[in-house]
PDB file of C-alpha atoms in Angstrom:
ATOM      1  CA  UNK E   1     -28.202  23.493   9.688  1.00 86.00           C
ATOM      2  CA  UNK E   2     -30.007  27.257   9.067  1.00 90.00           C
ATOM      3  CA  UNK E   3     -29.928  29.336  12.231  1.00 93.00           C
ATOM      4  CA  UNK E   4     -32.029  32.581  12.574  1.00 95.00           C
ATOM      5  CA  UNK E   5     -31.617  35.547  14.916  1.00 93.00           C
ATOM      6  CA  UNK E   6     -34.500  37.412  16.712  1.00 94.00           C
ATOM      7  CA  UNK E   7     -34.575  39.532  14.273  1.00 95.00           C
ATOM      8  CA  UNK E   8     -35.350  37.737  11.820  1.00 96.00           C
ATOM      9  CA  UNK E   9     -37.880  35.430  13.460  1.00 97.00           C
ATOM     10  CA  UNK E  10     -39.820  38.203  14.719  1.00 97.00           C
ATOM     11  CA  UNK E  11     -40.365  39.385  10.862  1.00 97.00           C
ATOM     12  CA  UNK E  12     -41.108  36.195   9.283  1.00 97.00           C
ATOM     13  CA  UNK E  13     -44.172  35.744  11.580  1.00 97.00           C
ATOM     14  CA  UNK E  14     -44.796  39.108  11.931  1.00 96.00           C
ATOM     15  CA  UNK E  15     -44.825  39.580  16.078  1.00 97.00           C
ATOM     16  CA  UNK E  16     -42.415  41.954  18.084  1.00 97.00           C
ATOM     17  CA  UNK E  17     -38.657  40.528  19.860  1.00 96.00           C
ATOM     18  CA  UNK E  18     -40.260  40.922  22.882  1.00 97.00           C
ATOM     19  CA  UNK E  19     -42.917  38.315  22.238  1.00 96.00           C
ATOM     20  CA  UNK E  20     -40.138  36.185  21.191  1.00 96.00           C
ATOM     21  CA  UNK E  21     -38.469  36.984  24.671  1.00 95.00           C
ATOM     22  CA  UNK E  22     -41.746  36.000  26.508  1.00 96.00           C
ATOM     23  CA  UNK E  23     -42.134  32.678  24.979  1.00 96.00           C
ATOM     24  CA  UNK E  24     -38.447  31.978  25.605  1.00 94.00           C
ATOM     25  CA  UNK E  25     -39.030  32.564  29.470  1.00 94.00           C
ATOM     26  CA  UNK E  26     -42.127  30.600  29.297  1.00 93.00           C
ATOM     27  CA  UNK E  27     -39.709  28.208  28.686  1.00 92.00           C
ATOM     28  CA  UNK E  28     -41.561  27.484  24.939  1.00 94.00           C
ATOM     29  CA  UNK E  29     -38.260  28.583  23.301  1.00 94.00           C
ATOM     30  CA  UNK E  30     -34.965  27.994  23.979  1.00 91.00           C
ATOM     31  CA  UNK E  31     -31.823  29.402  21.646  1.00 93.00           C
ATOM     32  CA  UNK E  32     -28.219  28.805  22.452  1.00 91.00           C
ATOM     33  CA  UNK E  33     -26.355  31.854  23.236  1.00 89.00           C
ATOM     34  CA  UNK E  34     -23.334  33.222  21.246  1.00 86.00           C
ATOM     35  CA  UNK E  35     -20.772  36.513  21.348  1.00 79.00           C
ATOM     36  CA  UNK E  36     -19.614  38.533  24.112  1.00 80.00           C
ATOM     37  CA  UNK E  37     -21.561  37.602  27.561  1.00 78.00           C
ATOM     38  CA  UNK E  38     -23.683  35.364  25.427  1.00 76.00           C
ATOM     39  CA  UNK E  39     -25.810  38.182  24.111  1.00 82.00           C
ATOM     40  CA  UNK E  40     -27.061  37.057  21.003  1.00 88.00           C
ATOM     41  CA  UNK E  41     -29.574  34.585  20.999  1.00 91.00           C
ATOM     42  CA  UNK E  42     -29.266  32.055  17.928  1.00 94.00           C
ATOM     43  CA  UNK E  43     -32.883  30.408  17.357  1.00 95.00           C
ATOM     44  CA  UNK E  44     -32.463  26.756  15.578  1.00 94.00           C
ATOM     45  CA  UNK E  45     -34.982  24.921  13.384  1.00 93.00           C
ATOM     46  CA  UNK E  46     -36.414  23.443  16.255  1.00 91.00           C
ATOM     47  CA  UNK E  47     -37.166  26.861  17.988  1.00 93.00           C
ATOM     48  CA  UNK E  48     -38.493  28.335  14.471  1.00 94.00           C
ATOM     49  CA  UNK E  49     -41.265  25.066  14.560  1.00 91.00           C
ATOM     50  CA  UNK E  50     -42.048  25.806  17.850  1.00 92.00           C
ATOM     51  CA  UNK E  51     -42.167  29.097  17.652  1.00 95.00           C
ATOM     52  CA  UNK E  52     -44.554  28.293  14.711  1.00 94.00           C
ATOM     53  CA  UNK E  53     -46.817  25.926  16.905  1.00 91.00           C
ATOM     54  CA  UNK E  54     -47.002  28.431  19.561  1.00 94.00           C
ATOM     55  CA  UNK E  55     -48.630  31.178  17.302  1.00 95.00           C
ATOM     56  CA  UNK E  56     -51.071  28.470  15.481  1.00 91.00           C
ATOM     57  CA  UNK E  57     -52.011  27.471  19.325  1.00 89.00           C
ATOM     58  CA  UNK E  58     -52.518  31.087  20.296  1.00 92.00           C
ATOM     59  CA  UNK E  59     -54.583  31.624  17.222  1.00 90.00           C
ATOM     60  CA  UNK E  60     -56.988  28.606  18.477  1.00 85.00           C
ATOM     61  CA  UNK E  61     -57.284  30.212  21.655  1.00 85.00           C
ATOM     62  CA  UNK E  62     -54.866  27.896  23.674  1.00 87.00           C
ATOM     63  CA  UNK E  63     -52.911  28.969  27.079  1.00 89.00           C
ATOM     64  CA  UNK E  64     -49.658  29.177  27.102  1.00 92.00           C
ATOM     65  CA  UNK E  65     -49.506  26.862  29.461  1.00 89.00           C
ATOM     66  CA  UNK E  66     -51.424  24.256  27.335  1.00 87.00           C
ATOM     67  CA  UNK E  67     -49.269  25.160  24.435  1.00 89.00           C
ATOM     68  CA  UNK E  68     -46.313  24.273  25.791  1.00 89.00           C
ATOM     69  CA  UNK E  69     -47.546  20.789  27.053  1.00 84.00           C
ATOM     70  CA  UNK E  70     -49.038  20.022  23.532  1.00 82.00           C
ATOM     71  CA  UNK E  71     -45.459  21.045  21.919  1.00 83.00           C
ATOM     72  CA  UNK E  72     -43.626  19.342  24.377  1.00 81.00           C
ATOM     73  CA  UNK E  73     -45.305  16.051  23.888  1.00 77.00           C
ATOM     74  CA  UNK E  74     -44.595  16.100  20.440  1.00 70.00           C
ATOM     75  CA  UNK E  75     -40.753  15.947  21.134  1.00 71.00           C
ATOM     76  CA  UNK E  76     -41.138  13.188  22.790  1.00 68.00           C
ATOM     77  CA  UNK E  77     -41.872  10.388  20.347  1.00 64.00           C
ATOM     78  CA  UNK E  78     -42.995   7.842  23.257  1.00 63.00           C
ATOM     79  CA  UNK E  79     -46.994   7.279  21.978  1.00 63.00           C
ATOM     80  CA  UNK E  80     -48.072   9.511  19.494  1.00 72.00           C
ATOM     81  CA  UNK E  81     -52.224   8.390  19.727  1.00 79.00           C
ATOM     82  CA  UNK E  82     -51.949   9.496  23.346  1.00 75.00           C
ATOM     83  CA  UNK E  83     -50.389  12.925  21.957  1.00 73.00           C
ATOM     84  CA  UNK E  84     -53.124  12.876  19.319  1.00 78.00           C
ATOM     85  CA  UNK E  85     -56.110  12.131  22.005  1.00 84.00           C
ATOM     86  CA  UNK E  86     -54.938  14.877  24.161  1.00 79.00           C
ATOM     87  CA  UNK E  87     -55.117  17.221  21.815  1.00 79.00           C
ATOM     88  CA  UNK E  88     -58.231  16.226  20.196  1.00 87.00           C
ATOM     89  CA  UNK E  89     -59.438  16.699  23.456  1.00 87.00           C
ATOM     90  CA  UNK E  90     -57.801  20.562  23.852  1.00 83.00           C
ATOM     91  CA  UNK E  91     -59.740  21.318  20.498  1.00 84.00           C
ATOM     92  CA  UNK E  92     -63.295  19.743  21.613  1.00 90.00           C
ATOM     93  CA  UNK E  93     -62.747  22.059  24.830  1.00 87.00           C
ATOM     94  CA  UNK E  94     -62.079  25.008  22.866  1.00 86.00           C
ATOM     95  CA  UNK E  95     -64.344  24.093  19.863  1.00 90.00           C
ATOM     96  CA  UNK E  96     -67.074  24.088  22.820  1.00 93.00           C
ATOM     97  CA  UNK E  97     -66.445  27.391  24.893  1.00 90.00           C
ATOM     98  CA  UNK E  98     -66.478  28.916  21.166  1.00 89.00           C
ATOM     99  CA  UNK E  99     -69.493  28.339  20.112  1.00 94.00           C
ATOM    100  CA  UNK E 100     -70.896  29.274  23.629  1.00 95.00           C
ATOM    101  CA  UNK E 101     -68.848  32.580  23.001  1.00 94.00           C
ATOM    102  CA  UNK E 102     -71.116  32.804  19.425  1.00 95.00           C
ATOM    103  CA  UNK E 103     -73.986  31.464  20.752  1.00 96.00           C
ATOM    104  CA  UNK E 104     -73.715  34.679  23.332  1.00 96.00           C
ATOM    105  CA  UNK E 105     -72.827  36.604  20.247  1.00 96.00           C
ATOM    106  CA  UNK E 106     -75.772  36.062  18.427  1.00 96.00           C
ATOM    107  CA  UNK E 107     -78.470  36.354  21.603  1.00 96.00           C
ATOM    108  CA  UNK E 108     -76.570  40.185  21.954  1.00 96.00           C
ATOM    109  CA  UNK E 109     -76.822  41.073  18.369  1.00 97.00           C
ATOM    110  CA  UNK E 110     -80.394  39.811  18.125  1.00 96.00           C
ATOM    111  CA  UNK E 111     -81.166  42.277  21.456  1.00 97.00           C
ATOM    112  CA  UNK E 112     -79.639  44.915  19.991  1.00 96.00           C
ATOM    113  CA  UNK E 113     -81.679  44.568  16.321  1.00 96.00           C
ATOM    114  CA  UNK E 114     -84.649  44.559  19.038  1.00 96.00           C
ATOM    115  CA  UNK E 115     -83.465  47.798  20.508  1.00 96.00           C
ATOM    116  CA  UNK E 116     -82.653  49.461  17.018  1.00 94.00           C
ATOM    117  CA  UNK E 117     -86.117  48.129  15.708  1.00 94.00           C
ATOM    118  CA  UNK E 118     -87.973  50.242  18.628  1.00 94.00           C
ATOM    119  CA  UNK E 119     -85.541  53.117  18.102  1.00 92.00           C
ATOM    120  CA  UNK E 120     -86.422  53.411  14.647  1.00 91.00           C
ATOM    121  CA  UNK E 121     -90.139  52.886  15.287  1.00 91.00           C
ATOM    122  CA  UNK E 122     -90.603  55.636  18.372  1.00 91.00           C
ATOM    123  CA  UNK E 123     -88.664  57.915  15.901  1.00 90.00           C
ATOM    124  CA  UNK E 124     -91.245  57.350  13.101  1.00 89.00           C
ATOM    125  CA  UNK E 125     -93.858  57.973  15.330  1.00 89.00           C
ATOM    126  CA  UNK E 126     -92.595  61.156  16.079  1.00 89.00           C
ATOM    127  CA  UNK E 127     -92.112  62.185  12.510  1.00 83.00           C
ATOM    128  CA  UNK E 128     -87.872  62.350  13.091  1.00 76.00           C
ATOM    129  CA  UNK E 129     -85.882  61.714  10.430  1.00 72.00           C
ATOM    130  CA  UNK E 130     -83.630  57.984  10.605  1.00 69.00           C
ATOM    131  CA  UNK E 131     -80.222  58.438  11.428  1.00 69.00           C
ATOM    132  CA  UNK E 132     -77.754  57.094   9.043  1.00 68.00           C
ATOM    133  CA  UNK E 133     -76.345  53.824   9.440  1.00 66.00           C
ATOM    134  CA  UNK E 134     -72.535  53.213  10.092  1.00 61.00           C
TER     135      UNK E 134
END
């Protein structure tokens, strides 16, 4: 079975050792220890897939908190359509505060289009030149 140090974990998906530390005492990760005083941490296949599941769940905008329950329940093979329902249920939280979030987007870049509308018509009144866009 393929084993994989911090090291190498932390390039493959691109985020720093100490996020990899983090999750482990979050308790989403845990690698055996080897060498002197236990010092080097050896990650396992298992701890690559979670470690895996925990970015896609940060990406969605999960907690760590709900991460680790959704990852956790899918080690344990007792009733997977309760697993399944749960997290449907995560997403359709998420999917909803979203497109509140863009909903709020949109309202603030429609009042600023308002406020660089009259901008650009009080300067044209005035006879200044437009100021270039960025």
């Amino acid at each position: 079975m393929p084993t994989y140090t911090i090291t190498e974990l932390a390039r493959e998906f691109d985020i720093t050792a100490r996020a990899i530390r983090f999750y482990e005492d979050q308790g989403l990760l845990s690698p055996s220890r080897e060498g002197a005083g236990g010092r080097n941490r050896v990650y396992t296949p298992r701890d690559r897939t979670r470690l895996k599941l925990t970015l896609r769940g940060k990406r969605l905008g999960l907690s760590l908190s709900e991460i680790k329950s959704l990852v956790d329940m899918y080690e344990s093979p007792k009733d997977t359509s309760a697993q399944m329902n749960r997290f449907l249920g995560v997403l359709a939280q998420h999917r909803e505060t979203l497109e509140q979030q863009r909903e709020d987007i949109e309202m603030s870049l429609a009042e600023i289009t308002a406020h660089e509308d009259e901008c650009k018509r009080l300067l044209a009144a005035i006879g200044e030149p437009r100021p270039a866009t960025i």
